[in-house]
Coordinates of C-alpha atoms and ligand atoms in Angstrom, one line a residue:
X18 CA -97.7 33.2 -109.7
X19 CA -94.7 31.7 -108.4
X20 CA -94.8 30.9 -104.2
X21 CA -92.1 29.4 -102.2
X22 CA -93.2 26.7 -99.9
X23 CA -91.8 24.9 -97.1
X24 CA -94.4 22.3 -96.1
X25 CA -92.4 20.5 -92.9
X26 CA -91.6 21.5 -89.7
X27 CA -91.6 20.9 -86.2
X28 CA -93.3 22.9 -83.2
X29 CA -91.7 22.9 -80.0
X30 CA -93.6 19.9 -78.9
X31 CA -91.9 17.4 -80.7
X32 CA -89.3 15.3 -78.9
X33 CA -85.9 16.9 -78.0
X34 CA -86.7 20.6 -79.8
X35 CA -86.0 24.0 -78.7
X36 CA -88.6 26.7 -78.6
X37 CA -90.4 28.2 -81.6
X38 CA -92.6 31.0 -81.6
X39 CA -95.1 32.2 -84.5
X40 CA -93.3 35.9 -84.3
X41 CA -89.9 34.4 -84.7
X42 CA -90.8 32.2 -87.4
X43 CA -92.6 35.3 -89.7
X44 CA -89.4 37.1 -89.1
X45 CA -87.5 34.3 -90.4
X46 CA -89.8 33.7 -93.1
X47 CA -89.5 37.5 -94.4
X48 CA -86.1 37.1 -94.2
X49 CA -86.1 33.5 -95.8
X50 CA -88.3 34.4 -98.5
X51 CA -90.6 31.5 -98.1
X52 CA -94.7 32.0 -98.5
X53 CA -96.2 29.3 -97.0
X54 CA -94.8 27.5 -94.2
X55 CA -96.0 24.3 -92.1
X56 CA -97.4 24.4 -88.7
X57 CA -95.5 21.5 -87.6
X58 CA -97.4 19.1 -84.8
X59 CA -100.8 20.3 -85.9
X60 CA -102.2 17.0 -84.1
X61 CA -101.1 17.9 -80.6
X62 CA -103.9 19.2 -78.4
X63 CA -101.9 22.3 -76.7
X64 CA -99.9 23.5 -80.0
X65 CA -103.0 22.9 -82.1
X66 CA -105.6 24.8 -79.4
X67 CA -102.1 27.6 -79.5
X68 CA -102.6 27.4 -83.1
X69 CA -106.1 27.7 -83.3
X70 CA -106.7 31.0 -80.9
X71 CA -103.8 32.9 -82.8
X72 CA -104.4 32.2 -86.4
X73 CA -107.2 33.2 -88.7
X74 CA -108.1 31.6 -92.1
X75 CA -106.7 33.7 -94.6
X76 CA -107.8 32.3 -98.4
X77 CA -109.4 28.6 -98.6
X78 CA -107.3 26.8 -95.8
X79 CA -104.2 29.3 -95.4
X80 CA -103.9 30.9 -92.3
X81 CA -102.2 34.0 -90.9
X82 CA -101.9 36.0 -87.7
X83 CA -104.3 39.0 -87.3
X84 CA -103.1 41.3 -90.0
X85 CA -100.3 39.7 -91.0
X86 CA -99.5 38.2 -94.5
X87 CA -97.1 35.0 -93.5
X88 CA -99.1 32.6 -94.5
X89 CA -98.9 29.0 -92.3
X90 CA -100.3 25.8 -93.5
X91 CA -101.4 23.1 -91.0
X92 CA -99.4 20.1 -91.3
X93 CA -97.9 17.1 -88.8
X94 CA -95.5 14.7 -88.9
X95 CA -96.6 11.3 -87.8
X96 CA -94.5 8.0 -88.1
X97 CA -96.2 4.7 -89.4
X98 CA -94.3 1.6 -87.5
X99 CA -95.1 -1.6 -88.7
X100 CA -93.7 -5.5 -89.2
X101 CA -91.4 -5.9 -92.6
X102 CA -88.9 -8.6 -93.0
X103 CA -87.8 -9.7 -89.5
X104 CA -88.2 -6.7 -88.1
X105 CA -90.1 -3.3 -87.5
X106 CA -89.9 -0.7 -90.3
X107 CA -90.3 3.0 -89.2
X108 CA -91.9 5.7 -92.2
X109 CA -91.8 9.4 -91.3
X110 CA -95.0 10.6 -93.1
X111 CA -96.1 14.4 -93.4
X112 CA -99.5 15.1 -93.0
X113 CA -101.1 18.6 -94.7
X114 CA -104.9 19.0 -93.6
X115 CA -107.3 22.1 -95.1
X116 CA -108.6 22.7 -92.1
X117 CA -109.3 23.0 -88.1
X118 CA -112.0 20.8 -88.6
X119 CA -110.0 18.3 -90.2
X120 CA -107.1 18.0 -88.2
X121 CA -109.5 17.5 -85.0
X122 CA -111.4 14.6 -87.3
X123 CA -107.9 13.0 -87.2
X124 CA -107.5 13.3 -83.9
X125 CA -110.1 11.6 -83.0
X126 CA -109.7 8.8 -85.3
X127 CA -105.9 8.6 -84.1
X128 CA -107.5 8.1 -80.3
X129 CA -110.1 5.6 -81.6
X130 CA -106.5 3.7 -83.2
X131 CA -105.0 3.9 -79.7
X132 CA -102.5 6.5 -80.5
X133 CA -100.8 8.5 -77.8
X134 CA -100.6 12.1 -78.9
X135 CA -98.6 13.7 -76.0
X136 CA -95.2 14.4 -78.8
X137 CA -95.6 16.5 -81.4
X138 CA -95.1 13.4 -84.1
X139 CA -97.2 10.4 -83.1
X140 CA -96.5 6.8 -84.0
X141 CA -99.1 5.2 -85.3
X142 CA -98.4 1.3 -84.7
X143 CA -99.5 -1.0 -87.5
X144 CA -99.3 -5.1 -87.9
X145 CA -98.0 -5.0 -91.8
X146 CA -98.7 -2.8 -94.8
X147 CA -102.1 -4.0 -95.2
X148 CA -103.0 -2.4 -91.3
X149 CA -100.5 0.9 -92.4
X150 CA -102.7 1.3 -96.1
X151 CA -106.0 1.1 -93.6
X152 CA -105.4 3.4 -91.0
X153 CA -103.4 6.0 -93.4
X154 CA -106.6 5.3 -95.7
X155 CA -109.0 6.2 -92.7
X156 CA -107.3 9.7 -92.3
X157 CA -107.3 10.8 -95.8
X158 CA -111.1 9.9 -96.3
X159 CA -111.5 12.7 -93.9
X160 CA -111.2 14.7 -96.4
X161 CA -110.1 14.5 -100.2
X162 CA -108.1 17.8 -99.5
X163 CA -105.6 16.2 -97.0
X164 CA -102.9 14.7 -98.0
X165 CA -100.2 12.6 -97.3
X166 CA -96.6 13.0 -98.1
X167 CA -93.8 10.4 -97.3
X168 CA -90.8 12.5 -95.7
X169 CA -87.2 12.4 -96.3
X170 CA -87.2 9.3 -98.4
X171 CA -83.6 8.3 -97.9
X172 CA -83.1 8.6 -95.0
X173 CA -82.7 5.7 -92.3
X174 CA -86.0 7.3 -91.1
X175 CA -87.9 7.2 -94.4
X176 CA -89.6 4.9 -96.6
X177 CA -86.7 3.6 -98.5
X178 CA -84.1 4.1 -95.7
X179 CA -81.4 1.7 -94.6
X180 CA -83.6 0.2 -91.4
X181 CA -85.2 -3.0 -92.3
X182 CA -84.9 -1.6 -96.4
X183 CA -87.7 -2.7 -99.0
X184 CA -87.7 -2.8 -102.5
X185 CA -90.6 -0.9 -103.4
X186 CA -93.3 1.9 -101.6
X187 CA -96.0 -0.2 -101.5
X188 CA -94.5 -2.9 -99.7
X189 CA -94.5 -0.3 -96.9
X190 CA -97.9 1.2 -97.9
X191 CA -99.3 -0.9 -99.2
X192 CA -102.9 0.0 -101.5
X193 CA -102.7 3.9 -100.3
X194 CA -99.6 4.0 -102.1
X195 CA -101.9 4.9 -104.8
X196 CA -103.2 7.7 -102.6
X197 CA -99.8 9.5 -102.8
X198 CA -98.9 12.4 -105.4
X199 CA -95.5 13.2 -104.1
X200 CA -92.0 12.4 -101.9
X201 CA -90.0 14.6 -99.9
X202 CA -86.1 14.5 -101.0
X203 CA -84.9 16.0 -97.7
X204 CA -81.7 17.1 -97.3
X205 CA -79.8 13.9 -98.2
X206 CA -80.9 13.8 -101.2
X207 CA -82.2 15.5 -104.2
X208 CA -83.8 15.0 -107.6
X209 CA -80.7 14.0 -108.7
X210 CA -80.8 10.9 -106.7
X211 CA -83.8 10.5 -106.7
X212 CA -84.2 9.9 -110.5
X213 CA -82.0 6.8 -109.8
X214 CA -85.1 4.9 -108.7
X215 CA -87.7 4.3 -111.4
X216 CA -90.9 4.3 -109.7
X217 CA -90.5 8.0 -108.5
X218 CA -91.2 9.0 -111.9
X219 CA -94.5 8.8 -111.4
X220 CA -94.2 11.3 -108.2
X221 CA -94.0 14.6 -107.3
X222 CA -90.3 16.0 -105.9
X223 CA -91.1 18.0 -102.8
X224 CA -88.5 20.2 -100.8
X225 CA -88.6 21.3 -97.0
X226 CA -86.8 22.0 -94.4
X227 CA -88.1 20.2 -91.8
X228 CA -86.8 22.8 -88.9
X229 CA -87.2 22.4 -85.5
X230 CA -86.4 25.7 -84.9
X231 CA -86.9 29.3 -86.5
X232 CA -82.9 29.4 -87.3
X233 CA -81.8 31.1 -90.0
X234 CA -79.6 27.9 -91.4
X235 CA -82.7 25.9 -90.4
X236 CA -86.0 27.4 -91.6
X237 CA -86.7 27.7 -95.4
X238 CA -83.0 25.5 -95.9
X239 CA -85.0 23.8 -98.1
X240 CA -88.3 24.4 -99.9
X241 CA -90.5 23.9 -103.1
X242 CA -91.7 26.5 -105.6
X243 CA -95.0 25.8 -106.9
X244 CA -97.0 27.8 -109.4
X245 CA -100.8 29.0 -108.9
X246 CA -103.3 31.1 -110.1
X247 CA -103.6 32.2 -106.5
X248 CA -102.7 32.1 -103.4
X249 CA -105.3 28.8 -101.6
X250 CA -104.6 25.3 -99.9
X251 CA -106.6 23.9 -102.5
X252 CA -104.2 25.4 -105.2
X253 CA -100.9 23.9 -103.3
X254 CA -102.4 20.6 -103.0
X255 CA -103.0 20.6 -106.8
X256 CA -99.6 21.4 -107.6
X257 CA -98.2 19.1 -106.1
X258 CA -100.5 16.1 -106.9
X259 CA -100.5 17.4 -110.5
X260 CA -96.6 18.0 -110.5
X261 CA -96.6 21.8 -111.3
X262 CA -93.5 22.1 -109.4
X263 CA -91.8 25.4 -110.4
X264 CA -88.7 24.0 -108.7
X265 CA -87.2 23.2 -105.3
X266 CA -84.2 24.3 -103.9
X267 CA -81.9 21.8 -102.2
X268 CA -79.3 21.0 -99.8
X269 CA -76.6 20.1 -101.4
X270 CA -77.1 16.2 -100.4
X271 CA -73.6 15.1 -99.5
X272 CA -74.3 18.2 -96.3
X273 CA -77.1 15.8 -95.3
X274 CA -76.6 13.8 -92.4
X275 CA -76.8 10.6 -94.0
X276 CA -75.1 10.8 -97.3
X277 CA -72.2 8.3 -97.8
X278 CA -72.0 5.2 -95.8
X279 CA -70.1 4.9 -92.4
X280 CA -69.6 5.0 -88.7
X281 CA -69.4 8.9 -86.8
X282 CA -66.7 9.3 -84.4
X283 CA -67.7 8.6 -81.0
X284 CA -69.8 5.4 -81.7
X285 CA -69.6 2.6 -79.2
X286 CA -65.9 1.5 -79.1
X287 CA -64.8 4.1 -81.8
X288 CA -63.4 7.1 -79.1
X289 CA -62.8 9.8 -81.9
X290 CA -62.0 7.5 -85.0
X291 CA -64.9 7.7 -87.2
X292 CA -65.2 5.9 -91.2
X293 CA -66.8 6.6 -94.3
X294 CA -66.9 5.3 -97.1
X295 CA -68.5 5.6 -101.2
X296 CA -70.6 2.9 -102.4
X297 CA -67.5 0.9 -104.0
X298 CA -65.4 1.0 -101.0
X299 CA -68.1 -0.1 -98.3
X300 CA -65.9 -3.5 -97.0
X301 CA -67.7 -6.8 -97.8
X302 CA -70.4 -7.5 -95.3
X303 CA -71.1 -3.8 -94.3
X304 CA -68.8 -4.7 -91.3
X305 CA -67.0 -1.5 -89.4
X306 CA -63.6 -2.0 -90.1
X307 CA -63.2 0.0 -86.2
X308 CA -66.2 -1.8 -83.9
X309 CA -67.1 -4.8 -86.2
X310 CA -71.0 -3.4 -86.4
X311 CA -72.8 -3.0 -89.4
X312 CA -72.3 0.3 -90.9
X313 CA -75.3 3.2 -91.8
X314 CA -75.6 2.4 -95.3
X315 CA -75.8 5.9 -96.9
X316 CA -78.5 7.5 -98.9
X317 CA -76.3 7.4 -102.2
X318 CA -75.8 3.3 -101.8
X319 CA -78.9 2.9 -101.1
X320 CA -80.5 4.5 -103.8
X321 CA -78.0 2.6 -106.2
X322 CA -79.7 -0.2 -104.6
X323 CA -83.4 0.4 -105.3
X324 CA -81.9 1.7 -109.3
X325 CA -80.9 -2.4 -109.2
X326 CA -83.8 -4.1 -107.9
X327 CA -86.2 -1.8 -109.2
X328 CA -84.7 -2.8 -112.8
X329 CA -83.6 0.9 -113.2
X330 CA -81.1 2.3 -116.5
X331 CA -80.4 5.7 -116.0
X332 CA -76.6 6.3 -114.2
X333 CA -75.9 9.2 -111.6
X334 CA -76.7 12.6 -113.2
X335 CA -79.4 11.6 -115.7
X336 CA -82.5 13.2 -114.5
X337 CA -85.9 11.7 -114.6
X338 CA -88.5 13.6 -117.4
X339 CA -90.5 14.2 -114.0
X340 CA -88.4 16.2 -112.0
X341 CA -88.2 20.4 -112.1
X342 CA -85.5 22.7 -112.1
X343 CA -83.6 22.8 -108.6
X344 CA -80.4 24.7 -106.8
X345 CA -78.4 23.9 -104.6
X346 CA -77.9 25.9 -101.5
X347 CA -76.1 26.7 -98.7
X348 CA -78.0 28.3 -95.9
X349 CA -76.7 32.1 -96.2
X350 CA -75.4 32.5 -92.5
X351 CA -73.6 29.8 -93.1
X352 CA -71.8 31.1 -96.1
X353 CA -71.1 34.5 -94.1
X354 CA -70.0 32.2 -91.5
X355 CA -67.4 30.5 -93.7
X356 CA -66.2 33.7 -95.3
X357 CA -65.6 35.8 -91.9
X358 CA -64.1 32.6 -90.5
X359 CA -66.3 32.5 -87.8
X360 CA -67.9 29.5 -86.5
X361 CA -71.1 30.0 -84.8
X362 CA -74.0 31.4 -87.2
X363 CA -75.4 33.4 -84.9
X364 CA -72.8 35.4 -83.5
X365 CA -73.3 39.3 -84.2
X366 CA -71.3 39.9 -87.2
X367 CA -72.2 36.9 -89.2
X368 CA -76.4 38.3 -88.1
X369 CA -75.6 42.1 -89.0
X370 CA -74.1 41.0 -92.2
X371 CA -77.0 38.5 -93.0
X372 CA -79.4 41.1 -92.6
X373 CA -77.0 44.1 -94.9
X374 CA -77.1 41.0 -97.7
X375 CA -80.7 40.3 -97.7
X376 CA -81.8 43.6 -97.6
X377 CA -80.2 44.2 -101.0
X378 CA -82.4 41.6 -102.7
X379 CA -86.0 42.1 -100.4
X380 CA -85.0 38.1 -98.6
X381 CA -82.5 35.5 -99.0
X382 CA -84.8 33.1 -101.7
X383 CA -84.2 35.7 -104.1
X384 CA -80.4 35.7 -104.1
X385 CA -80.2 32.3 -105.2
X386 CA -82.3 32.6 -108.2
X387 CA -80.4 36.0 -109.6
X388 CA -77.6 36.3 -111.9
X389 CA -74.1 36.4 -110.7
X390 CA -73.6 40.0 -112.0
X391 CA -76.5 41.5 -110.3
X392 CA -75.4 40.0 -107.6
X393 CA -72.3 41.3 -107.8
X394 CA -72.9 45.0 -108.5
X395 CA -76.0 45.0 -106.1
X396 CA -73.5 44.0 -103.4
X397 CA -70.6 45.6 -103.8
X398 CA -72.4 48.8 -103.8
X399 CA -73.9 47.9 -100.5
X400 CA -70.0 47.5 -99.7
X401 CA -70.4 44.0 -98.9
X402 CA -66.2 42.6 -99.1
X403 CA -65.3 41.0 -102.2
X404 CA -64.7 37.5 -100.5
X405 CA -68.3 37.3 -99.3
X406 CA -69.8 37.7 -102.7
X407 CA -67.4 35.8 -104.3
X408 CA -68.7 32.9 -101.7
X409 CA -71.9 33.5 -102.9
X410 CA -71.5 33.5 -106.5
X411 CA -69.6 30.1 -106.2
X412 CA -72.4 28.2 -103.8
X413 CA -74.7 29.7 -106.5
X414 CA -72.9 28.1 -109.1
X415 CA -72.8 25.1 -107.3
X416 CA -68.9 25.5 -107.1
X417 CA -68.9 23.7 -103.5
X418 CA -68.8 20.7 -101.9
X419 CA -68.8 18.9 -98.3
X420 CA -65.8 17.4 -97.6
X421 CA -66.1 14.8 -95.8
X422 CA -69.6 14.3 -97.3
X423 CA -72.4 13.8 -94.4
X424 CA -72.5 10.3 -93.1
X425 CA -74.1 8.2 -90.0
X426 CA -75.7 11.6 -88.1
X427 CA -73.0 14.2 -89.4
X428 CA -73.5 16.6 -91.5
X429 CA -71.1 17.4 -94.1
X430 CA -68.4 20.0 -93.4
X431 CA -68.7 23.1 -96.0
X432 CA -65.3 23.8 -98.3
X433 CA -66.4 26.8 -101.3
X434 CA -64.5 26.1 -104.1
X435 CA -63.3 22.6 -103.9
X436 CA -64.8 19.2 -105.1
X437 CA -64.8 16.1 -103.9
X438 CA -65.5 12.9 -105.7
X439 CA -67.7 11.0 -103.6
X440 CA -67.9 7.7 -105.6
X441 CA -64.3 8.0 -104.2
X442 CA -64.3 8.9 -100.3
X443 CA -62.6 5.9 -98.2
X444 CA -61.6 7.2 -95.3
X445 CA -60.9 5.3 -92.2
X446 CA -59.5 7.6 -89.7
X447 CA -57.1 6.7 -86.7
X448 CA -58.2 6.6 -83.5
X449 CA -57.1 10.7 -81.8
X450 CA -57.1 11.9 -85.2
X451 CA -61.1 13.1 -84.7
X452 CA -62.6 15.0 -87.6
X453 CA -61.3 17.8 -89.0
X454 CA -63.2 21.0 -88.7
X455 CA -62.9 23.3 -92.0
X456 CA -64.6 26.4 -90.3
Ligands
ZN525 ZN1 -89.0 13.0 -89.9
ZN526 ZN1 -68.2 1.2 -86.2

């Protein structure tokens, strides 16, 4: 069988996030069509004691409410710091565990390291690689079952980001590198990219949306489809350490955040002039043509720089032999969004319609996995307008694109229909002229 996972999240513990109830995520994950969804924070004491008195173990390390079928996994975020280069190297790191037991056996272990758990993603300081491979060791001897999962890769906050870059994984993990069955694309980036840098053939592509909130254009934006015999922990684990990826459905990278190389408007010394730029336009140096700084290399340059130094031969658009099938998606309230011209995602119409759309197909997963003319017969007999499932048909189709792409902290502004070349994007924008919104 064939269950959508989304393994990354965070609770409402972690630094600078809203709210996020169990009941409002099950409604979302109905909705979203996702099976299994991440805990977020599992590590810290009040969310996991929440955690703990209102779920019960449903199959071998799943968990539910009483009498409900959503199924949640228990899984953290924690962030490895340690010396590289001349500086200190961040790695965002997601942590799935099989059970209670477990998670508190990494607590304590984290306390006996000196790590403060009072946010919902605790650094764990490290000297080098050697001290990260020990202590990441230490917490997956726990238990064979947990496992380790280095998140967002790309970006500035992941192993192979732009802050204080390194050539290779285990110069960051060192030893446990070997420990580790698969990478998280995140949102700027996708297997697609990712097949740029040789040694990821030998990993696991993993999907999620790492939500901090139980929003419909947050929760489930991103997941993995793996395939089981039934529904465990133990069975999840095991496809993703043995690569029986169904597929994973993606954000279309250039949305992410960090996807072309530039400066966002509103910078130090930039007022409202922002620049971006594709790989063969960044200016010489990395300097900001506006404040002089060095610019936030984007996750496309920098994965044409690991394709270099890693010795790599296959261009942009060749996939790896180890990557699965993936689509690309926009989050569907933001496609309603776009086609009623509304801007907020939430506001009443854009939910009513949302909820019309998805009832059609049973939840929102399923639409972007069906063929255009079931799609289009299911919803124009649920008189859904013709401009709303044309939208659809074309984000299906992948006939989309961000324009400008995401770079430096912004996402990527939505145009359906259009493309946009971005090995071509060299925009340096006058101060006053601001960004242009497209919806
Ligand atoms: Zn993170
Ligand atoms: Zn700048």
């Amino acid at each position: 069988m064939l269950i959508n996972c989304d393994l990354h999240s965070h609770s409402g513990y972690a630094g600078g996030v809203g709210q996020i109830s169990l009941d409002n995520l099950e409604v979302a994950m109905q909705k979203k069509g996702i099976d299994v969804f991440g805990t977020g924070d599992c590590l810290h004491p009040e969310w996991r004691e929440f955690l703990k008195g209102n779920l019960v173990e449903r199959e071998d390390g799943l968990f539910s409410k009483k009498g409900n079928d959503a199924r949640f996994m228990l899984q953290t975020e924690v962030i490895f710091t340690a010396a590289v280069g001349a500086g200190r190297k961040s790695v965002h790191t997601v942590l799935l565990f099989p059970s209670f037991d477990s998670v508190e056996r990494t607590c304590k272990i984290l306390e006996g390291m000196g790590v403060k758990n009072t946010i919902g993603r605790p650094f764990i300081k490290c000297a080098d690689r050697v001290d990260v491979s020990n202590k990441l060791s230490k917490i997956l001897d726990i238990d064979d079952k947990i496992e380790a999962i280095p998140a967002h890769v790309m970006t500035p906050q992941g192993v192979y980001g732009s802050s204080n870059p390194i050539d290779k994984m285990k110069h960051f993990y060192g030893s446990a590198t070997e420990r580790i069955s698969a990478v998280e694309t995140g949102l700027s980036a996708d297997p697609e990219i990712l097949s740029l840098i040789p040694e990821l053939d030998d990993f696991s592509l993993i999907s999620n949306s790492d939500a901090h909130s139980a929003a419909l254009n947050r929760m489930g934006r991103e997941f993995t489809t793996v395939e089981v015999g039934s529904v465990s922990y133990g069975n999840v684990i095991d496809a993703i350490r043995k690569n029986r990826i169904a597929r994973t459905a993606e954000f279309n990278p250039t949305e992410g955040r960090f996807f072309l190389t530039g400066h966002r408007a509103k910078k130090k010394g930039h007022g409202d002039a922002y620049c971006v730029f594709s790989p063969k336009h960044t200016p010489k140096g990395n300097k900001c043509p506006i404040c002089g700084k060095k610019l936030t290399v984007g996750v496309l340059e920098r994965a044409l720089q690991l394709k270099d130094v890693q010795g790599g031969t296959r261009e942009f658009g060749e996939l790896s032999p180890s990557t699965k099938d993936f689509v690309r998606m926009v989050p569907l309230v933001e496609v309603i969004a776009y086609s009623l011209g509304v801007v907020s995602v939430v506001s009443a119409k854009v939910v009513a319609l949302y909820d019309k759309v998805v009832d059609v197909f049973g939840n929102e997963a399923q639409i972007w996995f069906e063929k255009d003319e079931v799609i289009r017969k299911k919803l124009a007999s649920a008189e859904v307008s013709e401009i709303v499932i044309d939208n659809i048909i074309k984000v299906k189709n992948g006939d989309f694109s961000f324009s400008p792409a995401g770079f430096d902290g912004t996402y990527g502004k939505l145009v359906v229909g259009a493309k946009e070349d971005v090995f071509n994007v060299n925009i340096i924008s006058g101060q006053g002229t601001g960004q242009k919104r497209l919806f």
